[in-house]
Coordinates of C-alpha atoms in Angstrom, one line a residue:
Chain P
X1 CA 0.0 0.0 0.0
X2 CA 1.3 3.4 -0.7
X3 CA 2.7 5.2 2.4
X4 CA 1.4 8.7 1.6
X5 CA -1.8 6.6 1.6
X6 CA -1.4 5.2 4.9
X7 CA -0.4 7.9 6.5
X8 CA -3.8 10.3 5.4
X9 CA -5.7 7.2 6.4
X10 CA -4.1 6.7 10.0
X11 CA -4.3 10.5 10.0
X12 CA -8.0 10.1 9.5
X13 CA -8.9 7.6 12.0
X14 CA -6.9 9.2 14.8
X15 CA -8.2 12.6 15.0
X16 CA -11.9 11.6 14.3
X17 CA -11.1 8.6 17.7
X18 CA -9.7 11.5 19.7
X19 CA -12.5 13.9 18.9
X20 CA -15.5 11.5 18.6
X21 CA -13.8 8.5 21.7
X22 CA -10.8 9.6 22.6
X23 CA -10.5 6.2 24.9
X24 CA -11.0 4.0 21.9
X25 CA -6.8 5.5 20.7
X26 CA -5.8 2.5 23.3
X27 CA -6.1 0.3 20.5
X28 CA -3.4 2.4 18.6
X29 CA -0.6 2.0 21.2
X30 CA 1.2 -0.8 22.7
X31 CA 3.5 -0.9 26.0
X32 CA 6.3 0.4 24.7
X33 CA 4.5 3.6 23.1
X34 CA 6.2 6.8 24.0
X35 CA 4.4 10.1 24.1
X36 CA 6.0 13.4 24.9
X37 CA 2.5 15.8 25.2
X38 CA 3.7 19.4 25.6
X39 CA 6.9 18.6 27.1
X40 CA 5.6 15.8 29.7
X41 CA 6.7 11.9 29.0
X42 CA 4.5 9.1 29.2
X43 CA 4.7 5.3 28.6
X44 CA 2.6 2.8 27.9
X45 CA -1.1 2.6 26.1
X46 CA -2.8 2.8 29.3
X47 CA -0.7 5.8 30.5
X48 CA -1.1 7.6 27.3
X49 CA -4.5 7.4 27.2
X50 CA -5.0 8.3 30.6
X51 CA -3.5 11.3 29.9
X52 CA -5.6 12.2 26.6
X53 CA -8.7 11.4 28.5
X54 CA -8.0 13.6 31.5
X55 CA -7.1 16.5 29.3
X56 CA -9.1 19.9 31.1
X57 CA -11.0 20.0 27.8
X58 CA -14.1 17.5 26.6
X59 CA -15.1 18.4 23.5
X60 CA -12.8 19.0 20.4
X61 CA -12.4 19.0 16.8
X62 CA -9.0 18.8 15.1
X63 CA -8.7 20.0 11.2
X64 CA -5.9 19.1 9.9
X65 CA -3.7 21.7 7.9
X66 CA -0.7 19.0 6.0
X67 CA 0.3 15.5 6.8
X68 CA 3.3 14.6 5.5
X69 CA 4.9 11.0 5.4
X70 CA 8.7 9.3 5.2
X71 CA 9.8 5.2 6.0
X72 CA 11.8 5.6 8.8
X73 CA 14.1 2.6 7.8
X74 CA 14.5 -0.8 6.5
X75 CA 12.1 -2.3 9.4
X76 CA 9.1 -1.0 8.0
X77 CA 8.2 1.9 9.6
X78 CA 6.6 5.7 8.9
X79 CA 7.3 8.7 10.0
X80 CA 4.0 11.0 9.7
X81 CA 4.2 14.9 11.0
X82 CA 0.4 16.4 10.7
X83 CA 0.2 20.4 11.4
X84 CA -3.0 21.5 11.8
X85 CA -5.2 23.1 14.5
X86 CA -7.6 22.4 17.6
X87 CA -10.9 24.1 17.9
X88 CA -12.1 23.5 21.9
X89 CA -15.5 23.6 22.3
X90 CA -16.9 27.3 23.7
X91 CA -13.5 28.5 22.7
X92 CA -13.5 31.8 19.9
X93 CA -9.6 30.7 18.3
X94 CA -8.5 27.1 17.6
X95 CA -5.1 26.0 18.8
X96 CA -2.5 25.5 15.6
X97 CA -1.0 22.5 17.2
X98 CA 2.2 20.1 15.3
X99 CA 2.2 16.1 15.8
X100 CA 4.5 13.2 15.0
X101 CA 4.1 9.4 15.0
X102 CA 6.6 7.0 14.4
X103 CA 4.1 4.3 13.1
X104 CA 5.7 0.3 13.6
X105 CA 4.6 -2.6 11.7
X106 CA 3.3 -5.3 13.9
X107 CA 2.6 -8.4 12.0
X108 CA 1.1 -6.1 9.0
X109 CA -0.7 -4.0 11.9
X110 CA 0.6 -0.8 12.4
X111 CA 0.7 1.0 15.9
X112 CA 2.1 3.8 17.9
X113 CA 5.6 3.9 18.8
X114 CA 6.1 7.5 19.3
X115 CA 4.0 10.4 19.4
X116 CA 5.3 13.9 20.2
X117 CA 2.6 16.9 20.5
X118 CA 3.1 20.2 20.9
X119 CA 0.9 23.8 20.4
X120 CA 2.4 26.4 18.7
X121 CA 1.2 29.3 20.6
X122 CA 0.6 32.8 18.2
Chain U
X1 CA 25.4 9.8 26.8
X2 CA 21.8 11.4 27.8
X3 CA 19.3 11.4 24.7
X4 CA 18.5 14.3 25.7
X5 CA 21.7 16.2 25.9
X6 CA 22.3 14.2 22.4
X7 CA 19.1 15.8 21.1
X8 CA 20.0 19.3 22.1
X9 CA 23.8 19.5 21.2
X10 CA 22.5 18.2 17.2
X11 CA 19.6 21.0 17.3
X12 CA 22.4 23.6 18.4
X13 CA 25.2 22.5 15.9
X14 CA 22.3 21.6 13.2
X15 CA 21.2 25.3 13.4
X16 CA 23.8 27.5 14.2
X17 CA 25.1 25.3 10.8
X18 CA 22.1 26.4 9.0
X19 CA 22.3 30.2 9.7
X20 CA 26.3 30.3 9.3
X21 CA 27.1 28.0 6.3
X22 CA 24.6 26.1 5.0
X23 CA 26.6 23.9 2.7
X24 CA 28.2 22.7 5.6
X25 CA 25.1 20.9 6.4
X26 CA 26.1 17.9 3.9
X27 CA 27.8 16.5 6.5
X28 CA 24.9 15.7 9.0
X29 CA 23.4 13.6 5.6
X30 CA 24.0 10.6 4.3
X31 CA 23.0 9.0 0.0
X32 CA 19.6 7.3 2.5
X33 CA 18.9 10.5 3.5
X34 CA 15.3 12.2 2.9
X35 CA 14.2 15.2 2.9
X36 CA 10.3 16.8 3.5
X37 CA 10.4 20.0 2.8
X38 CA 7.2 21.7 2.7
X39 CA 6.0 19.3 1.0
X40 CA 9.1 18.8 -1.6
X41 CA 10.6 15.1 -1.2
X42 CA 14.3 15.3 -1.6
X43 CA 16.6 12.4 -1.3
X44 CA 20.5 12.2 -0.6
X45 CA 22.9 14.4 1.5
X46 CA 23.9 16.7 -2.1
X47 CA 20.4 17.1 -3.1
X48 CA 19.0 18.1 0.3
X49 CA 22.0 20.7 0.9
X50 CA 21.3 21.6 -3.0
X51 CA 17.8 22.7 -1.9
X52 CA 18.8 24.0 1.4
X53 CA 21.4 26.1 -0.3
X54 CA 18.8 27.4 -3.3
X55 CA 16.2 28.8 -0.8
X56 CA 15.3 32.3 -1.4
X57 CA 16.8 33.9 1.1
X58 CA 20.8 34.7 2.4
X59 CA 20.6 35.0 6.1
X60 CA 18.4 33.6 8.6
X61 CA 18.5 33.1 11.9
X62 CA 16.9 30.1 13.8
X63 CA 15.4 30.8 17.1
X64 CA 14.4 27.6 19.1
X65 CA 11.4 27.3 21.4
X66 CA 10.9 23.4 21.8
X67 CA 13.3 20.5 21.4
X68 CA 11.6 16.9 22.4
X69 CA 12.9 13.5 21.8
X70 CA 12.8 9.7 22.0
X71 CA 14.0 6.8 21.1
X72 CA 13.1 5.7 18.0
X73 CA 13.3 1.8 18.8
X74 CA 15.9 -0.9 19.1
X75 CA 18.5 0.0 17.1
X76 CA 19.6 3.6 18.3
X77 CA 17.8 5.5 16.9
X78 CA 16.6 9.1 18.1
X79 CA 13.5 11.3 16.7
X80 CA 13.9 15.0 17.4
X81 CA 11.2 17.6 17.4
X82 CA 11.6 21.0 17.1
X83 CA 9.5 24.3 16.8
X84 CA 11.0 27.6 16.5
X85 CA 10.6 30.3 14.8
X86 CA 12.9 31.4 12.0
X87 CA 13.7 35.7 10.9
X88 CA 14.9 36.5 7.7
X89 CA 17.5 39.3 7.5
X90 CA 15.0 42.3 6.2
X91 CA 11.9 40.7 6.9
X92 CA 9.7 42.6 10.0
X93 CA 8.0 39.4 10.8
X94 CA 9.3 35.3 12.2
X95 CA 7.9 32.6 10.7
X96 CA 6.9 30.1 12.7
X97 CA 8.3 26.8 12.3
X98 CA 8.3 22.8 13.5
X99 CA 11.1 20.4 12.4
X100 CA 11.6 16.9 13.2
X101 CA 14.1 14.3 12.8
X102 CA 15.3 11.0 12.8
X103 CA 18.8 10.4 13.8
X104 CA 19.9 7.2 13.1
X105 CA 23.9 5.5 14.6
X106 CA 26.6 4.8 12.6
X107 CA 29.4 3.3 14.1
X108 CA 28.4 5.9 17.4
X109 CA 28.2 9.2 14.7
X110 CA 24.7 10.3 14.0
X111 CA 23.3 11.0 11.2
X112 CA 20.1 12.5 9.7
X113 CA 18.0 9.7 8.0
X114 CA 14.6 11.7 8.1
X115 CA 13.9 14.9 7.6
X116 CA 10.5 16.9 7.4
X117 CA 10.3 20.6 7.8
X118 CA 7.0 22.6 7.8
X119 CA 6.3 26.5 8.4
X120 CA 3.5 27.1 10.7
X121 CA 1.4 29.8 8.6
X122 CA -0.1 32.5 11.3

């Protein structure tokens, strides 16, 4: 499958998980899954999502600006950087926020090795 | 060595590189090498300093807000993400930026394997 097409279509599902069930991303991280959200490091699928859940916002939409896509080596893996921004519900100006994923093949699954997030305040 | 204190002495060297001599950049990349370059796919350590060298624009400075990083998995590996902001010499206003990259070992010298640069449009 082409890459740039797999990386729109995890691109896709993840944001419309996070802003529809944002507990159903477990499924897209393993024990080993790293994320770094805003500077703060967490391990673990369980952790991770603990930490997107409790998030001091409940309702979100993300709209997503580029995604852009490279093999990170001879294992299989992608590289995918999305820019984009976050509208917060009862908010007036959406967050422009930057992602990566390192995306690992697992048996012809892909999950969630690494994840960094950060906002790009104005 | 501390991946983090890796991370940070690359982003230093990488930009003060960039905004001093740019060809010297070559160096950091390797024939594997791949650049994302809004948007533009560029592959090879001459090719990517080619580009980097052809942008429209003499001097720049880099000015770095964020540096996160992880290990990109078994082998050594080290993703780097960066936002900044970058001034052109002339131009009133920064651009917003966010960089990442995928250092990979050889023989205990990094090197750049991915690349993907994006400006964060206000």
């Amino acid at each position: 499958m082409d890459p740039d097409a797999v990386a729109k279509a995890f691109v896709e599902h993840y944001y419309t998980t996070f802003d529809s069930n944002r507990a159903g991303l477990v499924s897209l991280y393993q024990e080993g899954s790293m994320l770094t959200f805003e500077g703060q490091k967490i391990q673990g699928s369980q952790n991770i999502v603990a930490k997107l859940t409790s998030l001091p916002f409940q309702q979100c939409k993300h709209n997503i600006t580029t995604v852009d896509c490279q093999p990170s080596g001879p294992a299989g893996g992608m590289l995918v950087f999305v820019s984009g921004n976050l509208q917060l519900a009862g908010e007036q100006h959406a967050l422009k926020f930057s992602q990566m994923f390192h995306l690992v093949s697992n048996q012809g699954n892909y999950y969630v090795f690494n994840d960094i997030f950060r906002l790009n305040y104005a």
